[in-house]
JSON list of C-alpha atoms in Angstrom, two decimals:
[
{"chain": "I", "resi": 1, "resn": "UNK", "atom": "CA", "xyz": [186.39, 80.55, 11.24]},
{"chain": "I", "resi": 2, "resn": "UNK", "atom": "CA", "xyz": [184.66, 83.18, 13.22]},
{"chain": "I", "resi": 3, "resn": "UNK", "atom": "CA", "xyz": [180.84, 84.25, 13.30]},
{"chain": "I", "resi": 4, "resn": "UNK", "atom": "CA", "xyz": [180.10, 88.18, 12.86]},
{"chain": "I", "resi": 5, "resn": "UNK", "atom": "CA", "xyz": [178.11, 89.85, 15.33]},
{"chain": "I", "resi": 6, "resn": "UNK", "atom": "CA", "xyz": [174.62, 90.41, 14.65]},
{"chain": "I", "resi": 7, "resn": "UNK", "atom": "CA", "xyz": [174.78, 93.00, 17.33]},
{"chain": "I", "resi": 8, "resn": "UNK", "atom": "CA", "xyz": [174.97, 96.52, 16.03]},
{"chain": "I", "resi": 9, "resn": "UNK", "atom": "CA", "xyz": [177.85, 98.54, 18.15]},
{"chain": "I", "resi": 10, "resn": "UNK", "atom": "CA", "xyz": [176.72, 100.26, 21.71]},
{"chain": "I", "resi": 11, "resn": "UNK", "atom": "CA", "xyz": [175.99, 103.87, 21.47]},
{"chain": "I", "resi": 12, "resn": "UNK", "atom": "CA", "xyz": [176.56, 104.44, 17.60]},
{"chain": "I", "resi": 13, "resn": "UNK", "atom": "CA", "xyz": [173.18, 104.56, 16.51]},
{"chain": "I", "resi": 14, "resn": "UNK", "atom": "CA", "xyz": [171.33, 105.94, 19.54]},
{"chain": "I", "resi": 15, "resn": "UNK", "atom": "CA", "xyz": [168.65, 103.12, 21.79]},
{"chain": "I", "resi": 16, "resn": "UNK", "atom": "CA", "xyz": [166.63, 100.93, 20.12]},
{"chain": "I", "resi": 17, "resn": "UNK", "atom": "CA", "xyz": [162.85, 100.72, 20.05]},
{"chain": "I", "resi": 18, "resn": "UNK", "atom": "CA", "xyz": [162.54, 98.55, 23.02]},
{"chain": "I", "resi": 19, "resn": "UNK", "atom": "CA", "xyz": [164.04, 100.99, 24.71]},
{"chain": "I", "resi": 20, "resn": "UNK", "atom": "CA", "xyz": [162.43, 103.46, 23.57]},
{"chain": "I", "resi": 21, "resn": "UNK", "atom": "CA", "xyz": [159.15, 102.13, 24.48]},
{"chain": "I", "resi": 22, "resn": "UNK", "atom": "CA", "xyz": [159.74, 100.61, 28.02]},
{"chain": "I", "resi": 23, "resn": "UNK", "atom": "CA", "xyz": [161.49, 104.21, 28.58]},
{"chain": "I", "resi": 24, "resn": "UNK", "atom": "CA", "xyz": [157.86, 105.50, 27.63]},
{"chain": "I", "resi": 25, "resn": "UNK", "atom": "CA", "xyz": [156.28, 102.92, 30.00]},
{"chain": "I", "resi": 26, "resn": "UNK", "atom": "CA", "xyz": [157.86, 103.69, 33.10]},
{"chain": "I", "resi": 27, "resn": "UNK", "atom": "CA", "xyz": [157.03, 106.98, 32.30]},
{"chain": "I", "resi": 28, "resn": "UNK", "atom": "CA", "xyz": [153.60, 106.61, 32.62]},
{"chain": "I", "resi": 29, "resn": "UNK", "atom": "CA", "xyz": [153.60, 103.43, 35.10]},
{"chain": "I", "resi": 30, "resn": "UNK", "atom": "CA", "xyz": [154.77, 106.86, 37.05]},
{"chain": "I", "resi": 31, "resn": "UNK", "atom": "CA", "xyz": [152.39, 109.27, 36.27]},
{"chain": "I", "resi": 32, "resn": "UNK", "atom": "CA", "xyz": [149.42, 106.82, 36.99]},
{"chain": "I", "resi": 33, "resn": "UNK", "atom": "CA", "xyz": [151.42, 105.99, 40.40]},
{"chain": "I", "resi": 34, "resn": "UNK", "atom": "CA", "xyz": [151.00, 109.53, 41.22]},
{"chain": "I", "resi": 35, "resn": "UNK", "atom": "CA", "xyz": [147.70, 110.38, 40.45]},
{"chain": "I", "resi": 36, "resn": "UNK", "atom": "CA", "xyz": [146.31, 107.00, 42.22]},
{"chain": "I", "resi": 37, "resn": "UNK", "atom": "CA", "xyz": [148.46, 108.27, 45.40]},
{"chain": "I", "resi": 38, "resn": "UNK", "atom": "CA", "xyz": [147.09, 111.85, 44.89]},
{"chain": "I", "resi": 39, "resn": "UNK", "atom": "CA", "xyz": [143.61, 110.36, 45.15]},
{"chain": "I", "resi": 40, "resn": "UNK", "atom": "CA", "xyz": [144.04, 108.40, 48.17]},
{"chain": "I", "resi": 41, "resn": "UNK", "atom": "CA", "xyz": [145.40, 111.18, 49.86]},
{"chain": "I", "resi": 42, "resn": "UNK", "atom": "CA", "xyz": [142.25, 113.46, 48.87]},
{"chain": "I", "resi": 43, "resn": "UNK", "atom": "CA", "xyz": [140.05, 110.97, 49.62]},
{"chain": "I", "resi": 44, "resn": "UNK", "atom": "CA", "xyz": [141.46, 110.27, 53.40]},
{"chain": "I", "resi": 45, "resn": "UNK", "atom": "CA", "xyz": [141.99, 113.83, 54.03]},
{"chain": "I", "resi": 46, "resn": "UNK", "atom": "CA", "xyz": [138.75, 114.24, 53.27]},
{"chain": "I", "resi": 47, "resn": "UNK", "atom": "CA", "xyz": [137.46, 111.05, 55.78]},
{"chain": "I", "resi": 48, "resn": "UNK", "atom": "CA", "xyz": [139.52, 112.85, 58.44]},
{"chain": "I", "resi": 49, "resn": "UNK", "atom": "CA", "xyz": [138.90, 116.29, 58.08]},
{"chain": "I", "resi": 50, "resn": "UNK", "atom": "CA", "xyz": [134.93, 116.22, 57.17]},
{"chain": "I", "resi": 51, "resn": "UNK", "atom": "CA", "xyz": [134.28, 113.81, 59.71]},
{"chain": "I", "resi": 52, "resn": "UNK", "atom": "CA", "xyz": [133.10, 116.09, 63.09]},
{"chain": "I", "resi": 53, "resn": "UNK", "atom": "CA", "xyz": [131.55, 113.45, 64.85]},
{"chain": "I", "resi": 54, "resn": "UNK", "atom": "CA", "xyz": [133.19, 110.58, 66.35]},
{"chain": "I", "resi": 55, "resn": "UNK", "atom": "CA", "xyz": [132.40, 108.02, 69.56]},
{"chain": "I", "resi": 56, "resn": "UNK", "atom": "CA", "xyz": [133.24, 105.47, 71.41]},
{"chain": "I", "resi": 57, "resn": "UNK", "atom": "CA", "xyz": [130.95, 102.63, 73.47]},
{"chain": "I", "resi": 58, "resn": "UNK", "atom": "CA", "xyz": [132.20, 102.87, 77.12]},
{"chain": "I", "resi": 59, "resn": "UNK", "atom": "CA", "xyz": [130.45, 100.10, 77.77]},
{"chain": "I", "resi": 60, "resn": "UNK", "atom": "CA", "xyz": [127.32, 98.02, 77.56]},
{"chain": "I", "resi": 61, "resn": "UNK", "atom": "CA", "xyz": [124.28, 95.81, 79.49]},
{"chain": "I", "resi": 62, "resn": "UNK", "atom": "CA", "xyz": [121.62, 93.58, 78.00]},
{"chain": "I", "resi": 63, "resn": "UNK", "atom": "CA", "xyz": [118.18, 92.47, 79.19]},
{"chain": "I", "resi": 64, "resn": "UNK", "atom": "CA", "xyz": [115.68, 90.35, 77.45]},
{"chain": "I", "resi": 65, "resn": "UNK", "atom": "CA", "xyz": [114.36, 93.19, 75.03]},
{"chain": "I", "resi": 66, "resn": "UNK", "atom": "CA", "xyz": [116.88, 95.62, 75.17]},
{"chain": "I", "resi": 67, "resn": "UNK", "atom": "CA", "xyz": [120.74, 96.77, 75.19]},
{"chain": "I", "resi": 68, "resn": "UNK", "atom": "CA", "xyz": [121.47, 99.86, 77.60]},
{"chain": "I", "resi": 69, "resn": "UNK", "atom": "CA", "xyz": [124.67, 101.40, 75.87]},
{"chain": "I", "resi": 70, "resn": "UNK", "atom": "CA", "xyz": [127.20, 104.05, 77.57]},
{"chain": "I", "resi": 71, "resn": "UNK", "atom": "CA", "xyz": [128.44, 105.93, 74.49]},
{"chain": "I", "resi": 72, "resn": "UNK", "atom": "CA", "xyz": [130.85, 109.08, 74.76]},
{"chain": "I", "resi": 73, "resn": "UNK", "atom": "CA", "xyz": [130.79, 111.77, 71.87]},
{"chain": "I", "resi": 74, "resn": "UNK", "atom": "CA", "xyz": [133.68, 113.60, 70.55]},
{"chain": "I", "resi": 75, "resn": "UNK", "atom": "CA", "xyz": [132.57, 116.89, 68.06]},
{"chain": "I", "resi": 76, "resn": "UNK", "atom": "CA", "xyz": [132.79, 120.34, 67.24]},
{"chain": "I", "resi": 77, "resn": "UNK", "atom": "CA", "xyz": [130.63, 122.46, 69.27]},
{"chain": "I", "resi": 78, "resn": "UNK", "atom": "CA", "xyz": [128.65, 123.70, 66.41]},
{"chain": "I", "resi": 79, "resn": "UNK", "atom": "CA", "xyz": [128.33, 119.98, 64.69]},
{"chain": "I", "resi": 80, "resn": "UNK", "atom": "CA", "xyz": [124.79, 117.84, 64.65]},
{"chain": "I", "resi": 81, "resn": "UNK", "atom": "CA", "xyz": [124.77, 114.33, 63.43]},
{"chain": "I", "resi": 82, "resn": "UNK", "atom": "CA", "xyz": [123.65, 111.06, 64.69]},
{"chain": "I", "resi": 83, "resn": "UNK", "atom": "CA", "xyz": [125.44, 107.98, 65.14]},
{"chain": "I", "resi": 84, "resn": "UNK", "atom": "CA", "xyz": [123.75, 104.52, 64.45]},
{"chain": "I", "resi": 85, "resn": "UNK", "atom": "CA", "xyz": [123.97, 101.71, 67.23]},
{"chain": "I", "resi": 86, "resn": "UNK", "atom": "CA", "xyz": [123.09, 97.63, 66.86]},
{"chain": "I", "resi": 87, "resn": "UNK", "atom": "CA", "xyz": [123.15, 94.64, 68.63]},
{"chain": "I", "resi": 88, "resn": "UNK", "atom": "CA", "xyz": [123.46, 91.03, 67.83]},
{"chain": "I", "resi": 89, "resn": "UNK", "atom": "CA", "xyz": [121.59, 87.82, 69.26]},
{"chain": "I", "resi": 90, "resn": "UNK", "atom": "CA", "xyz": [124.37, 85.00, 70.11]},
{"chain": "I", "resi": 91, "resn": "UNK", "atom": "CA", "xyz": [124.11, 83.03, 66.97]},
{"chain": "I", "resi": 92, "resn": "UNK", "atom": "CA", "xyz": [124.92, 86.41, 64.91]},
{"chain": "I", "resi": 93, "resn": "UNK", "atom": "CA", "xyz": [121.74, 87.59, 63.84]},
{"chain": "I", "resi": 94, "resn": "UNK", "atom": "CA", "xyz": [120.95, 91.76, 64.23]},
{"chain": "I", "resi": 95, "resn": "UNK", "atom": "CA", "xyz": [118.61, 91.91, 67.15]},
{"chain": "I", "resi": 96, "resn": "UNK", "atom": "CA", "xyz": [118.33, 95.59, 67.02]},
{"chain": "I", "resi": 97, "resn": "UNK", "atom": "CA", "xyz": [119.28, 98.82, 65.31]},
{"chain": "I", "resi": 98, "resn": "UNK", "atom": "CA", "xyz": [118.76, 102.70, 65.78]},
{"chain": "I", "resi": 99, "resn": "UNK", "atom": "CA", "xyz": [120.26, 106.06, 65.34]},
{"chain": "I", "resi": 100, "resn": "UNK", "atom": "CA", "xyz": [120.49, 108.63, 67.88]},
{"chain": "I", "resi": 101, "resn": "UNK", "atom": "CA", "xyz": [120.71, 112.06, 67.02]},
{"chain": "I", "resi": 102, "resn": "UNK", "atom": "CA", "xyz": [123.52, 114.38, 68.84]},
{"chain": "I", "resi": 103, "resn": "UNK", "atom": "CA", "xyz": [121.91, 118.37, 68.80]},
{"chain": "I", "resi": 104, "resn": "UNK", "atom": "CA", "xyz": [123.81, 119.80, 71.54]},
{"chain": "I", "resi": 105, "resn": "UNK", "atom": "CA", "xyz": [126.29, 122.71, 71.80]},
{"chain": "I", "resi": 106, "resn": "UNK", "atom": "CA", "xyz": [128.98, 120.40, 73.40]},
{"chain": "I", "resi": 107, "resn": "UNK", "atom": "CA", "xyz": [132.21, 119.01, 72.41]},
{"chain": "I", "resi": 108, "resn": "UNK", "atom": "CA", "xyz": [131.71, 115.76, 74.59]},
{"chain": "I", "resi": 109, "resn": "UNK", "atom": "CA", "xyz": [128.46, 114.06, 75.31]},
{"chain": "I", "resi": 110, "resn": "UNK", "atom": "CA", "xyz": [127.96, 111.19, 77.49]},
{"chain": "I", "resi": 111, "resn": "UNK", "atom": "CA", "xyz": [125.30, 109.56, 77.19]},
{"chain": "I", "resi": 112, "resn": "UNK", "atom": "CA", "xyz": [123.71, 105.89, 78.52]},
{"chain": "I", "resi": 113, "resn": "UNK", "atom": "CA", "xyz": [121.25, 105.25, 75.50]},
{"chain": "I", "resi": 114, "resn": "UNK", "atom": "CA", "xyz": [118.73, 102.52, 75.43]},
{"chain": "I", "resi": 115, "resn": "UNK", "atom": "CA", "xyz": [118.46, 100.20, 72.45]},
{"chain": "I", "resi": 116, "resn": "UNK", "atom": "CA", "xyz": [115.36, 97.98, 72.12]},
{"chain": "I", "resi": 117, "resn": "UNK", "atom": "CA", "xyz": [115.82, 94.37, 70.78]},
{"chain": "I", "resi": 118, "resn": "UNK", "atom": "CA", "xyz": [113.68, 91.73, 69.26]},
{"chain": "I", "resi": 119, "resn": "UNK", "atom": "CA", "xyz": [115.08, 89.22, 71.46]},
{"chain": "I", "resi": 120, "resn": "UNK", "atom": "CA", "xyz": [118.25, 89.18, 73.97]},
{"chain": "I", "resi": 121, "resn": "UNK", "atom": "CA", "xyz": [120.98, 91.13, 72.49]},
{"chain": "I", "resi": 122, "resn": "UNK", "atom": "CA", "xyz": [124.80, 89.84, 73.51]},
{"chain": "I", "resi": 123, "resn": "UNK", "atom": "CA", "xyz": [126.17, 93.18, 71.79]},
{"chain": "I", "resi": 124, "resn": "UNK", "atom": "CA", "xyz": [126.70, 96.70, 71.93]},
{"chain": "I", "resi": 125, "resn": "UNK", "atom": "CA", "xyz": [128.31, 97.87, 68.83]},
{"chain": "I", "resi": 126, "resn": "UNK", "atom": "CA", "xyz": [128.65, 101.51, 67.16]},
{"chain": "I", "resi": 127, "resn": "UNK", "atom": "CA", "xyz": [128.50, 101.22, 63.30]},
{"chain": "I", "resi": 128, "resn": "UNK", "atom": "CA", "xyz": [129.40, 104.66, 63.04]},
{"chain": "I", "resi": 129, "resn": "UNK", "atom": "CA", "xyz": [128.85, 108.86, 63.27]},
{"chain": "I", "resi": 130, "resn": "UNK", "atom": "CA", "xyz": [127.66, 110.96, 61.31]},
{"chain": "I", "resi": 131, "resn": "UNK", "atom": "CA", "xyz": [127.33, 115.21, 60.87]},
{"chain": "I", "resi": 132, "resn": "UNK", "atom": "CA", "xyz": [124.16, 116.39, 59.17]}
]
């Protein structure tokens, strides 16, 4: 003797509520995935595009109570900002720390800035730029 099917026949009465709802799911699993990547993408655009300063350390010498740093500017003629400089002690501890403003109508500035310490820095780092 045979068992019936408890199975109701494919495609007579339409999908089923499973499939209904994971149907509805990926639907918005979608819409969420887009609006996340739309916000990334506004949010690095706007990184990118806003940001008119940028620099670089060329390079860098340290004394007992300070850290002479070479630092090369990249911005828009018409941008002002500053960009903030530090410098660490061997065992990792922040020796020193300043900002140093940018005013002038160029598009590169080189500049050899002087960064006083507490003690003897072993670093020359750029934290970052910023326009005003």
């Amino acid at each position: 003797m045979s068992t019936a099917s408890t199975r109701l026949p494919e495609g007579r009465y339409g999908r089923s509520s499973d499939e209904r709802a994971d149907h509805k799911l990926k639907i918005a699993g979608v819409a969420l995935g887009a609006v996340l990547l739309a916000l990334i993408g506004y949010f690095a655009y706007h990184y990118v595009a806003q940001n008119k300063i940028s620099a670089q350390v060329v390079s860098f010498e340290t004394s007992d109570n300070a850290v002479r740093v070479h630092l090369e500017v990249h911005k828009d003629a018409d941008a002002r900002g500053y960009c903030t400089l530090r410098s660490q002690a061997a065992n990792g501890n922040e020796v020193g720390r300043a900002d140093f403003r940018f005013d002038e109508h160029a598009k590169q500035i080189d500049k050899v800035l002087t960064l006083r310490t507490t003690s003897r820095g072993t670093t020359g780092e750029l934290l970052g730029c910023h326009a005003d």
